[in-house]
XYZ file of C-alpha atoms in Angstrom:
732
model
C -8.605 16.003 26.349
C -7.585 17.465 29.712
C -8.945 14.479 31.618
C -6.565 12.217 29.667
C -3.608 14.286 30.911
C -4.339 14.166 34.646
C -3.102 11.668 37.212
C -5.877 9.454 38.681
C -4.331 9.780 42.163
C -3.619 13.488 42.640
C -5.942 14.853 39.949
C -3.209 17.167 38.637
C -1.364 17.074 35.351
C 1.023 14.146 35.085
C 4.542 14.696 36.418
C 7.100 12.152 35.304
C 4.382 9.643 34.361
C 5.185 5.942 34.668
C 3.560 3.174 32.595
C 2.250 0.428 34.881
C 2.076 -3.174 33.607
C -1.662 -2.739 33.085
C -0.897 0.120 30.616
C -2.355 2.831 32.868
C -0.241 5.826 33.924
C 0.556 7.368 37.295
C 2.841 10.205 38.431
C 6.179 9.150 39.864
C 5.550 11.138 43.117
C 2.063 9.601 43.395
C 3.483 6.155 42.689
C 5.726 6.513 45.722
C 2.702 7.210 47.907
C 0.733 4.134 46.816
C 3.589 1.633 46.981
C 2.813 -1.012 49.598
C 5.633 -2.904 51.319
C 5.163 -6.367 52.793
C 7.882 -7.719 55.168
C 8.889 -11.344 54.807
C 8.096 -11.895 58.475
C 4.464 -11.291 57.633
C 4.425 -14.570 55.726
C 5.591 -16.516 58.804
C 2.977 -18.631 60.615
C 2.847 -16.333 63.633
C 2.277 -13.199 61.538
C -1.077 -11.522 61.006
C -3.263 -12.228 57.987
C -2.047 -11.013 54.590
C -2.766 -7.422 53.732
C -5.289 -6.590 50.988
C -3.725 -4.096 48.665
C -6.886 -2.211 47.729
C -10.312 -1.632 49.160
C -9.767 -3.373 52.521
C -9.120 -2.349 56.103
C -5.680 -2.934 57.534
C -5.626 -5.340 60.462
C -2.225 -6.263 61.897
C -0.590 -6.944 65.229
C 0.199 -3.860 67.253
C 3.960 -4.122 66.872
C 3.572 -4.097 63.073
C 1.035 -1.243 63.102
C 3.477 0.986 64.909
C 6.593 0.051 62.962
C 7.518 1.906 59.777
C 9.284 -0.285 57.280
C 11.744 1.226 54.865
C 12.139 -0.309 51.423
C 15.504 -1.491 50.208
C 14.144 -2.148 46.719
C 13.086 1.331 45.645
C 13.542 4.943 46.500
C 10.212 5.392 48.309
C 8.813 3.960 51.496
C 5.435 3.298 53.070
C 3.646 2.716 56.342
C 1.168 0.146 57.625
C -1.109 2.867 58.995
C -2.593 4.506 55.883
C -5.088 7.213 56.748
C -5.260 9.375 53.649
C -7.257 8.797 50.507
C -7.231 10.567 47.177
C -10.596 11.792 45.825
C -11.070 8.615 43.779
C -10.666 6.307 46.758
C -7.034 5.268 46.256
C -5.253 4.765 49.559
C -2.249 7.050 49.978
C 0.417 6.002 52.441
C 1.594 8.959 54.555
C 5.287 9.350 55.350
C 6.240 7.686 58.615
C 8.700 9.071 61.198
C 12.117 7.497 61.446
C 12.188 4.514 63.790
C 13.078 5.264 67.373
C 15.879 3.626 69.251
C 13.495 1.235 70.946
C 11.975 0.318 67.629
C 15.425 -0.174 66.202
C 16.354 -2.489 69.024
C 13.072 -4.299 68.577
C 13.796 -4.664 64.917
C 17.272 -5.927 65.754
C 15.849 -8.564 68.045
C 13.392 -9.509 65.291
C 16.313 -9.953 62.894
C 18.037 -12.096 65.453
C 14.989 -14.336 65.639
C 13.963 -14.481 62.018
C 17.013 -13.325 60.072
C 17.190 -10.084 58.083
C 13.875 -8.242 57.894
C 13.649 -7.698 54.127
C 10.595 -6.362 52.383
C 8.987 -6.822 48.981
C 7.134 -3.890 47.417
C 4.092 -3.785 45.192
C 1.954 -1.110 43.616
C -1.740 -1.209 42.804
C -3.128 0.632 39.793
C -5.595 3.301 40.953
C -7.797 2.717 37.905
C -8.079 -1.032 37.334
C -6.857 -2.076 40.839
C -4.391 -4.616 39.492
C -1.289 -5.123 41.591
C 2.279 -5.417 40.347
C 5.416 -6.368 42.275
C 8.517 -4.193 42.133
C 11.885 -5.713 41.319
C 15.284 -4.591 42.575
C 15.012 -1.413 40.472
C 11.926 -0.254 42.336
C 9.714 2.248 40.555
C 12.492 2.859 38.051
C 11.730 -0.595 36.713
C 8.618 0.907 35.108
C 9.103 2.709 31.821
C 8.567 6.428 31.686
C 5.811 7.623 29.362
C 7.757 10.234 27.438
C 5.005 10.873 24.899
C 2.446 11.639 27.581
C 4.929 13.897 29.368
C 5.628 15.815 26.149
C 1.930 16.223 25.384
C 1.229 17.476 28.919
C 3.997 20.052 28.666
C 2.815 21.235 25.259
C -0.786 21.380 26.457
C 0.202 23.496 29.459
C 2.338 25.827 27.363
C -0.426 26.373 24.812
C -2.869 27.299 27.577
C -0.460 29.212 29.800
C -0.690 26.601 32.559
C 3.057 26.333 33.324
C 3.813 28.940 36.010
C 5.979 26.441 37.850
C 8.232 25.575 34.918
C 11.123 27.654 36.250
C 10.850 26.052 39.653
C 10.739 22.641 38.103
C 13.808 23.457 36.060
C 15.650 24.654 39.111
C 14.736 21.547 41.057
C 15.752 19.334 38.147
C 19.108 21.092 37.916
C 19.642 20.804 41.619
C 19.645 24.468 42.584
C 21.489 25.906 45.543
C 18.460 25.258 47.811
C 17.782 21.672 46.719
C 16.171 19.801 49.607
C 15.780 16.156 50.541
C 12.675 14.595 49.032
C 12.175 12.040 51.824
C 12.324 14.111 55.023
C 9.003 14.152 56.850
C 9.093 17.778 57.962
C 11.557 20.631 57.507
C 13.451 18.842 54.726
C 17.189 18.997 55.171
C 19.535 20.178 52.469
C 20.140 17.459 49.910
C 23.559 15.806 50.056
C 23.352 13.448 47.099
C 21.106 12.536 44.202
C 20.751 9.022 42.785
C 20.969 9.098 39.002
C 18.994 5.873 38.678
C 16.236 6.730 41.197
C 16.213 10.458 40.307
C 15.634 11.286 44.015
C 17.415 13.813 46.273
C 18.549 12.484 49.667
C 19.981 14.100 52.751
C 22.759 12.176 54.509
C 20.386 10.616 57.066
C 17.744 9.497 54.569
C 20.402 8.205 52.207
C 21.797 5.869 54.860
C 18.339 4.618 55.827
C 16.595 4.475 52.468
C 19.346 4.095 49.887
C 22.267 2.071 51.281
C 25.233 1.401 49.042
C 24.796 -2.345 49.255
C 22.538 -5.016 47.846
C 20.387 -3.931 44.892
C 21.611 -0.323 45.250
C 25.293 -1.213 44.957
C 25.298 -0.332 41.246
C 23.414 2.967 41.655
C 25.455 6.131 41.228
C 25.123 8.838 43.882
C 26.045 12.342 42.690
C 27.209 14.890 45.321
C 24.990 17.911 45.853
C 27.786 20.285 44.925
C 28.105 18.620 41.551
C 24.360 18.947 41.034
C 24.461 22.653 41.847
C 27.116 23.230 39.186
C 26.344 20.537 36.663
C 29.333 18.688 35.294
C 29.483 16.537 32.186
C 27.898 13.559 33.949
C 25.478 15.403 36.180
C 21.737 14.980 35.657
C 20.250 17.689 33.467
C 16.789 19.282 33.513
C 14.218 18.006 31.118
C 14.698 19.364 27.618
C 10.963 19.953 27.391
C 11.146 22.301 30.426
C 14.344 24.163 29.577
C 14.075 24.454 25.794
C 10.757 23.097 24.532
C 11.480 24.046 20.915
C 14.877 22.344 20.623
C 15.177 18.956 18.939
C 14.829 16.045 21.324
C 17.456 13.345 21.536
C 16.173 9.871 20.847
C 15.936 7.904 24.103
C 18.487 5.299 24.991
C 17.914 1.796 26.320
C 17.042 1.625 30.008
C 19.509 -1.217 30.521
C 22.265 0.087 28.193
C 22.472 3.855 28.421
C 24.845 4.213 25.459
C 22.597 2.275 23.039
C 19.592 3.654 21.160
C 16.482 1.571 20.647
C 16.592 -0.114 17.239
C 14.246 -3.133 17.333
C 10.867 -4.065 18.796
C 10.268 -7.393 20.579
C 6.827 -8.748 19.649
C 6.824 -11.201 22.578
C 7.728 -8.666 25.270
C 5.985 -5.775 23.447
C 8.832 -3.391 24.183
C 11.605 -1.613 22.253
C 15.080 -3.125 22.619
C 18.595 -2.137 21.614
C 21.317 -4.020 19.768
C 23.106 -4.937 22.993
C 19.925 -6.473 24.429
C 19.869 -8.800 21.436
C 23.562 -9.578 21.813
C 23.081 -10.569 25.446
C 20.430 -13.094 24.434
C 17.592 -11.696 26.570
C 15.271 -11.961 23.596
C 17.055 -14.799 21.825
C 13.997 -16.791 20.746
C 11.644 -13.832 20.514
C 10.269 -12.450 17.272
C 11.799 -9.082 16.368
C 10.842 -6.343 13.945
C 12.406 -3.030 13.031
C 11.391 -0.199 15.338
C 10.336 2.085 12.489
C 8.167 -0.573 10.872
C 6.303 -1.333 14.109
C 5.968 2.389 14.803
C 4.268 2.979 11.450
C 2.159 -0.188 11.815
C 0.821 0.751 15.250
C 0.237 4.320 14.120
C -1.818 2.997 11.228
C -3.822 0.740 13.575
C -4.502 3.620 15.934
C -5.480 5.920 13.062
C -7.831 3.275 11.683
C -9.454 2.792 15.068
C -9.747 6.560 15.466
C -11.620 6.878 12.197
C -14.402 4.718 13.598
C -14.619 6.809 16.771
C -14.557 9.976 14.666
C -17.508 8.750 12.620
C -19.425 7.909 15.780
C -18.600 11.314 17.255
C -19.920 12.977 14.106
C -23.096 10.900 14.316
C -23.431 11.796 17.997
C -23.201 15.515 17.226
C -25.869 15.173 14.572
C -27.929 13.118 17.006
C -27.711 15.875 19.622
C -28.976 18.375 17.077
C -31.812 15.985 16.276
C -32.680 15.611 19.953
C -32.749 19.382 20.442
C -35.019 19.725 17.413
C -37.258 17.076 18.943
C -37.443 19.152 22.134
C -38.583 22.126 20.085
C -41.140 20.019 18.242
C -42.396 18.526 21.490
C -42.777 22.017 22.894
C -44.608 23.294 19.814
C -46.808 20.230 19.442
C -47.580 20.213 23.143
C -48.679 23.844 23.040
C -50.747 23.141 19.958
C -52.522 20.236 21.624
C -53.170 22.305 24.722
C -54.683 25.134 22.660
C -56.967 22.747 20.789
C -57.991 21.089 24.014
C -58.830 24.390 25.688
C -60.851 25.556 22.670
C -62.932 22.374 22.631
C -63.502 22.276 26.363
C -64.610 25.935 26.546
C -67.353 25.160 24.010
C -68.932 22.519 26.247
C -70.070 24.958 29.013
C -69.832 24.216 32.715
C -70.294 20.470 32.474
C -67.114 20.188 30.450
C -64.817 22.228 32.726
C -64.241 19.462 35.287
C -63.217 17.031 32.565
C -61.006 19.642 30.937
C -58.659 19.738 33.907
C -58.154 15.981 33.754
C -57.355 16.054 30.058
C -54.879 18.922 30.470
C -53.115 16.941 33.154
C -52.715 13.996 30.809
C -51.202 16.135 28.075
C -48.832 17.803 30.550
C -47.692 14.468 31.943
C -47.119 13.142 28.454
C -45.049 16.180 27.556
C -43.050 15.994 30.784
C -42.409 12.317 30.206
C -41.126 13.015 26.702
C -38.979 15.870 28.022
C -37.490 13.632 30.698
C -36.709 10.805 28.285
C -35.100 13.140 25.743
C -33.066 15.045 28.359
C -31.828 11.777 29.781
C -30.697 10.784 26.289
C -29.027 14.170 25.773
C -27.099 13.932 29.026
C -26.069 10.347 28.390
C -24.998 11.022 24.812
C -23.149 14.223 25.814
C -21.138 12.299 28.398
C -20.182 9.606 25.906
C -19.353 12.201 23.252
C -17.175 14.119 25.683
C -15.252 10.993 26.616
C -14.826 9.906 22.993
C -13.800 13.392 21.845
C -11.255 13.722 24.651
C -9.775 10.338 23.860
C -9.725 11.154 20.156
C -7.901 14.466 20.680
C -5.389 12.801 22.966
C -4.734 10.039 20.432
C -4.268 12.596 17.659
C -1.656 14.314 19.788
C 0.059 10.986 20.353
C 0.109 10.329 16.603
C 1.834 13.671 16.027
C 4.811 12.573 18.095
C 7.936 11.336 16.338
C 9.181 9.084 19.116
C 8.702 5.510 17.841
C 9.667 3.722 21.017
C 7.606 6.009 23.201
C 4.647 5.611 20.896
C 4.905 1.836 20.922
C 4.967 1.856 24.725
C 1.368 3.069 24.797
C -0.017 2.222 21.359
C -1.491 -1.190 22.288
C -3.369 0.252 25.245
C -4.590 3.232 23.219
C -5.794 1.015 20.389
C -7.764 -1.108 22.860
C -9.223 2.017 24.479
C -10.230 3.471 21.124
C -11.806 0.179 20.049
C -13.633 -0.019 23.390
C -14.801 3.573 22.957
C -16.198 2.696 19.550
C -17.981 -0.373 20.921
C -19.810 1.717 23.532
C -21.946 3.176 20.734
C -24.157 0.129 20.645
C -26.925 -0.363 18.155
C -29.854 1.922 18.969
C -27.773 4.321 21.076
C -28.192 7.058 18.457
C -31.925 6.685 17.965
C -34.491 8.777 19.877
C -36.483 6.814 22.416
C -39.607 8.922 22.050
C -41.446 10.601 19.200
C -42.078 14.355 19.226
C -45.599 13.640 18.059
C -48.543 13.421 20.456
C -50.700 10.555 19.254
C -53.829 11.883 20.913
C -56.969 13.423 19.492
C -60.129 14.756 21.006
C -63.590 13.868 19.695
C -65.924 16.772 20.436
C -68.962 15.394 18.615
C -70.683 13.269 21.279
C -73.853 14.539 22.871
C -73.862 16.533 26.080
C -74.921 13.464 28.064
C -71.549 11.796 27.240
C -69.382 14.659 28.494
C -68.360 12.800 31.670
C -67.092 9.879 29.589
C -65.059 12.167 27.367
C -61.414 11.030 27.090
C -58.603 10.824 24.570
C -58.993 8.169 21.937
C -56.168 6.608 20.015
C -55.493 7.910 16.534
C -57.327 5.847 13.939
C -55.199 3.260 12.207
C -53.784 4.470 8.932
C -52.053 2.753 6.059
C -48.279 2.248 6.529
C -45.906 5.010 5.430
C -43.410 4.788 2.579
C -40.680 2.143 3.185
C -37.080 3.342 2.992
C -34.768 1.384 0.699
C -31.399 0.604 2.344
C -29.169 1.259 -0.639
C -26.003 0.201 1.200
C -27.444 -3.335 1.436
C -28.847 -3.548 -2.101
C -26.510 -5.377 -4.501
C -26.262 -7.604 -7.561
C -24.335 -10.836 -8.198
C -24.305 -12.522 -11.597
C -27.972 -12.536 -12.614
C -29.340 -12.143 -9.058
C -30.332 -8.974 -7.196
C -30.742 -8.442 -3.445
C -32.889 -5.646 -2.007
C -33.303 -4.453 1.576
C -35.624 -1.890 3.129
C -36.959 -0.669 6.474
C -39.745 1.461 7.855
C -38.963 5.079 8.796
C -38.490 5.992 12.484
C -41.467 7.041 14.607
C -43.750 4.717 12.648
C -46.760 3.882 14.794
C -49.055 2.408 12.193
C -48.938 -1.405 12.114
C -47.373 -3.235 9.152
C -48.641 -6.674 8.173
C -46.243 -7.265 5.276
C -44.511 -5.955 2.165
C -44.909 -6.283 -1.605
C -41.759 -6.123 -3.767
C -42.168 -5.382 -7.458
C -39.632 -5.669 -10.300
C -39.852 -4.797 -13.987
C -38.739 -7.121 -16.813
C -35.259 -5.580 -17.199
C -36.273 -3.981 -20.491
C -38.410 -1.054 -19.334
C -41.582 -3.143 -19.177
C -44.324 -3.082 -16.534
C -43.691 -3.939 -12.875
C -44.667 -7.367 -11.586
C -44.915 -8.719 -8.051
C -41.910 -10.889 -7.106
C -42.252 -11.094 -3.298
C -45.028 -10.938 -0.708
C -44.186 -11.387 2.994
C -42.971 -9.890 6.256
C -39.220 -9.999 5.609
C -37.293 -6.820 4.781
C -34.563 -8.554 2.724
C -35.187 -10.406 -0.543
C -32.973 -11.975 -3.257
C -34.370 -12.587 -6.761
C -32.519 -15.142 -8.921
C -32.760 -16.105 -12.585
C -32.714 -12.601 -14.086
C -31.188 -11.625 -17.419
C -27.471 -10.910 -17.594
C -26.323 -7.427 -18.589
C -29.760 -5.954 -17.892
C -31.062 -2.991 -15.900
C -33.912 -3.662 -13.485
C -36.134 -1.227 -11.593
C -37.464 -2.269 -8.188
C -39.869 -0.757 -5.656
C -41.598 -1.875 -2.461
C -44.700 -0.938 -0.494
C -46.156 -1.975 2.870
C -49.688 -2.976 3.750
C -51.904 -3.568 6.801
C -55.540 -4.218 7.527
C -56.439 -0.670 6.487
C -54.915 -0.958 3.030
C -51.806 -0.548 0.876
C -49.249 2.120 1.619
C -47.450 4.223 -0.998
C -44.542 2.899 -3.076
C -40.960 3.558 -2.108
C -38.527 5.307 -4.399
C -37.442 3.198 -7.354
C -33.961 1.674 -7.170
C -32.073 0.759 -10.355
C -29.937 -2.414 -10.350
C -27.591 -3.640 -13.098
C -26.893 -7.369 -13.453
C -23.443 -8.642 -14.465
C -22.460 -8.350 -18.133
C -20.576 -11.674 -18.023
C -21.664 -14.889 -16.344
C -19.715 -16.722 -13.656
C -21.025 -20.252 -13.130
C -20.008 -23.852 -12.410
C -21.239 -27.329 -13.248
C -24.462 -28.025 -11.357
C -24.246 -31.140 -9.184
C -28.034 -31.089 -8.832
C -28.552 -31.036 -12.617
C -26.047 -33.782 -13.518
C -26.426 -37.486 -14.172
C -25.515 -39.606 -11.171
C -22.480 -41.038 -13.050
C -20.955 -37.575 -13.471
C -18.028 -36.902 -11.100
C -17.348 -33.233 -10.222
C -14.235 -31.752 -8.556
C -12.248 -28.506 -8.344
C -15.207 -26.697 -6.749
C -17.515 -28.095 -9.467
C -15.399 -26.604 -12.260
C -14.002 -29.965 -13.469
C -16.132 -32.916 -14.698
C -15.588 -36.521 -15.738
C -17.705 -39.669 -15.727
C -17.612 -43.081 -14.064
C -19.416 -44.805 -16.963
C -18.364 -45.820 -20.481
C -21.708 -44.416 -21.713
C -22.224 -40.722 -22.436
C -23.726 -38.748 -19.548
C -24.905 -35.108 -19.428
C -24.088 -32.352 -16.913
C -25.570 -28.806 -16.982
C -24.209 -25.458 -15.766
C -25.678 -23.401 -12.926
C -26.491 -20.405 -15.194
C -29.554 -19.971 -17.406
C -29.526 -17.602 -20.401
C -32.487 -16.047 -22.186
C -31.057 -12.701 -23.277
C -27.733 -11.153 -24.331
C -24.465 -12.559 -25.724
C -22.539 -15.143 -23.679
C -19.255 -16.952 -24.146
C -17.549 -19.682 -22.123
C -14.790 -22.219 -22.734
C -14.207 -25.855 -21.833
C -10.667 -27.246 -21.710
C -10.030 -30.938 -22.372
C -7.819 -32.183 -19.507
C -7.842 -35.876 -20.449
C -8.721 -37.585 -23.759
C -8.230 -41.372 -24.005
C -9.311 -43.969 -26.610
C -10.877 -41.449 -29.039
C -14.268 -40.774 -27.334
C -16.882 -38.323 -28.713
C -17.565 -35.611 -26.087
C -20.329 -33.129 -26.940
C -20.543 -29.441 -26.018
C -23.438 -26.992 -26.307
C -26.633 -25.789 -24.612
C -29.768 -27.499 -23.408
C -33.107 -27.044 -21.667
C -33.381 -27.850 -17.978
C -35.331 -31.046 -18.790
C -32.820 -32.515 -21.277
C -32.331 -36.306 -21.221
C -29.108 -36.950 -19.299
C -28.317 -40.630 -20.022
C -27.311 -40.271 -23.674
C -25.157 -38.050 -25.892
C -26.026 -34.358 -25.889
C -28.107 -33.425 -28.986
C -29.896 -36.728 -29.526
C -33.193 -35.320 -28.206
C -34.997 -32.080 -29.034
C -33.908 -30.409 -25.786
C -30.226 -29.890 -26.704
C -28.126 -28.173 -29.388
C -24.554 -29.518 -29.476
C -21.306 -30.156 -31.310
C -19.797 -33.593 -30.787
C -16.207 -34.137 -31.786
C -13.555 -36.869 -31.990
C -9.834 -36.555 -32.597
C -10.248 -35.651 -36.318
C -13.708 -34.245 -37.094
C -16.776 -32.598 -35.588
C -20.548 -32.619 -36.245
C -23.474 -30.486 -35.120
C -26.418 -32.427 -33.655
C -29.995 -31.650 -32.645
C -32.920 -34.099 -32.498
C -30.370 -36.845 -33.392
C -29.703 -35.120 -36.734
C -25.993 -34.939 -37.670
C -25.006 -31.995 -39.882
C -22.039 -29.931 -41.083
C -19.133 -32.288 -40.633
C -15.918 -30.272 -40.295
C -12.277 -31.257 -40.176
C -10.405 -30.691 -36.938
C -10.801 -32.587 -33.692
C -9.744 -32.422 -30.038
C -6.964 -33.855 -27.923
C -5.556 -33.289 -24.475
C -5.185 -29.533 -23.914
C -7.727 -28.487 -26.564
C -10.004 -25.548 -25.708
C -13.591 -25.594 -26.974
C -15.428 -22.244 -27.013
C -19.234 -21.884 -27.014
C -20.760 -18.552 -28.098
C -24.498 -18.105 -27.505
C -25.844 -14.934 -29.138
C -29.479 -14.513 -28.104
C -29.636 -11.117 -29.799
C -29.143 -12.754 -33.228
C -30.495 -16.079 -31.858
C -27.490 -18.147 -33.057
C -25.030 -20.665 -31.574
C -21.371 -20.836 -32.695
C -18.523 -23.167 -31.669
C -14.758 -22.534 -31.548
C -11.787 -24.892 -31.219
C -8.542 -23.361 -29.998
C -9.744 -19.840 -30.783
C -10.995 -20.510 -34.356
C -14.601 -20.887 -35.465
C -15.394 -24.558 -36.087
C -17.578 -24.836 -39.181
C -20.394 -22.390 -40.018
C -23.030 -21.053 -37.631
C -24.168 -24.202 -35.875
C -27.786 -23.296 -35.091
C -30.038 -20.354 -35.946
C -33.444 -19.056 -34.856
C -33.094 -20.456 -31.348
C -34.983 -18.820 -28.491
C -36.033 -19.530 -24.924
C -34.010 -20.361 -21.840
C -30.735 -22.252 -22.338
C -28.219 -23.740 -19.927
C -24.580 -24.656 -20.689
C -24.278 -28.431 -21.168
C -21.648 -31.151 -21.767
C -21.883 -34.908 -22.377
C -18.868 -37.201 -21.812
C -17.797 -40.644 -20.642
C -15.002 -41.946 -18.443
C -12.359 -41.417 -21.119
C -12.732 -37.639 -20.978
C -12.171 -35.015 -18.280
C -12.915 -31.322 -18.895
C -12.590 -28.053 -16.952
C -14.999 -25.129 -17.269
C -13.823 -21.483 -17.675
C -16.438 -18.731 -17.242
C -16.684 -14.965 -16.840
C -15.086 -14.454 -20.263
C -15.577 -11.573 -22.647
C -16.943 -12.267 -26.142
C -13.977 -12.951 -28.472
C -12.718 -9.848 -30.262
C -12.885 -11.601 -33.640
C -16.651 -12.072 -33.212
C -17.172 -8.407 -32.382
C -15.097 -7.216 -35.364
C -16.284 -9.622 -38.096
C -19.460 -11.357 -39.110
C -19.622 -15.074 -38.233
C -19.286 -17.576 -41.097
C -22.550 -18.901 -42.486
């Protein structure tokens, strides 16, 4: 985690870290060194070309190269002659000497020609190289990363890395020897300290760099004597440095020092106080409570961290695997060398010259495998180190109880964590080489063939056992989906796969798929049944062994709709094919999408519209039922047709068992198909209608309805068998 706590400019632990607009952090002292100031005169036609903020040489007229320009918009200053660079290539602007009298007169003449020589300041992020302009507040316009500062201090204390804490405390309190922070050499004794800029100035530097006019008119300058003996309004040392175990005070608003943060602006992505809202700065912005957003962003960061944690765990296991591969490569390589030497020694002098060539091949192969694996180890170790460091840092951030500070950095951290997770691309945690040496030596040829002796490829073998991917195997209704793959380091070719499934009742396996795909869905199985499945691969050599058997359970209740492909063309379906009516005055048939051949099934049909006393029919049918007449008139359907007063059962156009009780708008008709007892029963509004309608039925049945334009019905599926049927025997 230490790399997360160090400034990208100076390479040391962060000191008073600032959050740049790009969400990266930089020390306040380092920020002063990389601030670039651009005078307005530079934008005039006669001025030199604009200055590139990063990664470019500085090319300006001589009078600008030699002139140091002091900023009136922040507490630091810069020069146009940068000559220092930090280790990561960020340009650092060295302090410039105070302007001489001649330069001052030259500057005065320039003001006379072009007006006041003002300057605008900007800072470039040392990590992403994005530039940001400074407003009248200067660097103090950037928010201070309090969470990062607290974590750095705690990290240093835990590891005994804070020998300068007392000195820092003394400097923060403004000790008796407090010195100016802007003097080039031999800093003079500080005369004042700006509470807003948090910078010590001597009298000379204060007049030049921090005048009491313009943007600095509202800044408060505290006398040095008051700093030495702190009064009630004097700046105090950081609580983390003086008393790290005391409770911290919740931070106040940067614009309203007496107000605590209470809300979070979703548009500006920053905490705000009550007075900010009263002033209308965020009038049309969306606001949320600070605590709610704090918990929400913490949850997002924790969720993102879980993914990185899983990848880190996989990476550790992968490193162990790679090291085991190294050991196997070493052992297998030595074994191959021993076999090779034994065979070559048996072939007398004629074989010795060829032996050297073969040994060289084995050694090169082993070195190649070593190189590939070590490259993977180094690459994976680097990624793991980065991910682990980021993960530890984020965990420390989550421990903090500063909502506003957390929300200042949470968005950037979440993006970093998500980016860290995405770097583990598919295949990154799979070895690139096999520890096996696929070489063999044939020592049988005659002595005349010794000079042609060479390694031959291992003979083709049958494919190995496929591995079932249980996380991708699933069931839906009466369908099952299976997925499999070949194990790693498989060198034998695979021409295809054979998937076998039993009958759902412990019967023999049968072939249900033959092909090259590794994902297969089988439809039309029995509901509430347990199926066993297995797969094997094959190639030109033969069939490989079976995989392990996977057990899959189909749904105990059926979810289905009306089938638009198995309906008469006059049938009109709506409500995602759950509601049906008809455009014709004649009866037309529509089937359901489910097919039943085993088990007990129950579904209901609600009458939504019933006009002019039609005779709708409800029941089951074969797939090839006649669809242009009432259900039950042919031998492919078993139905109950009903009017507003009575009902009849019908099969093969035979009307039986007339029963009192009809249907109207709002009536619910229940159909119970018991293929265990091989019977069909009908219900109206929860009561059995008549005796058992049909007995001794077997085969494959589909839900079916016939109706005309005077009727509209809605299908309800996925229902349990009625309790009354499970507790009592049906009426005969």
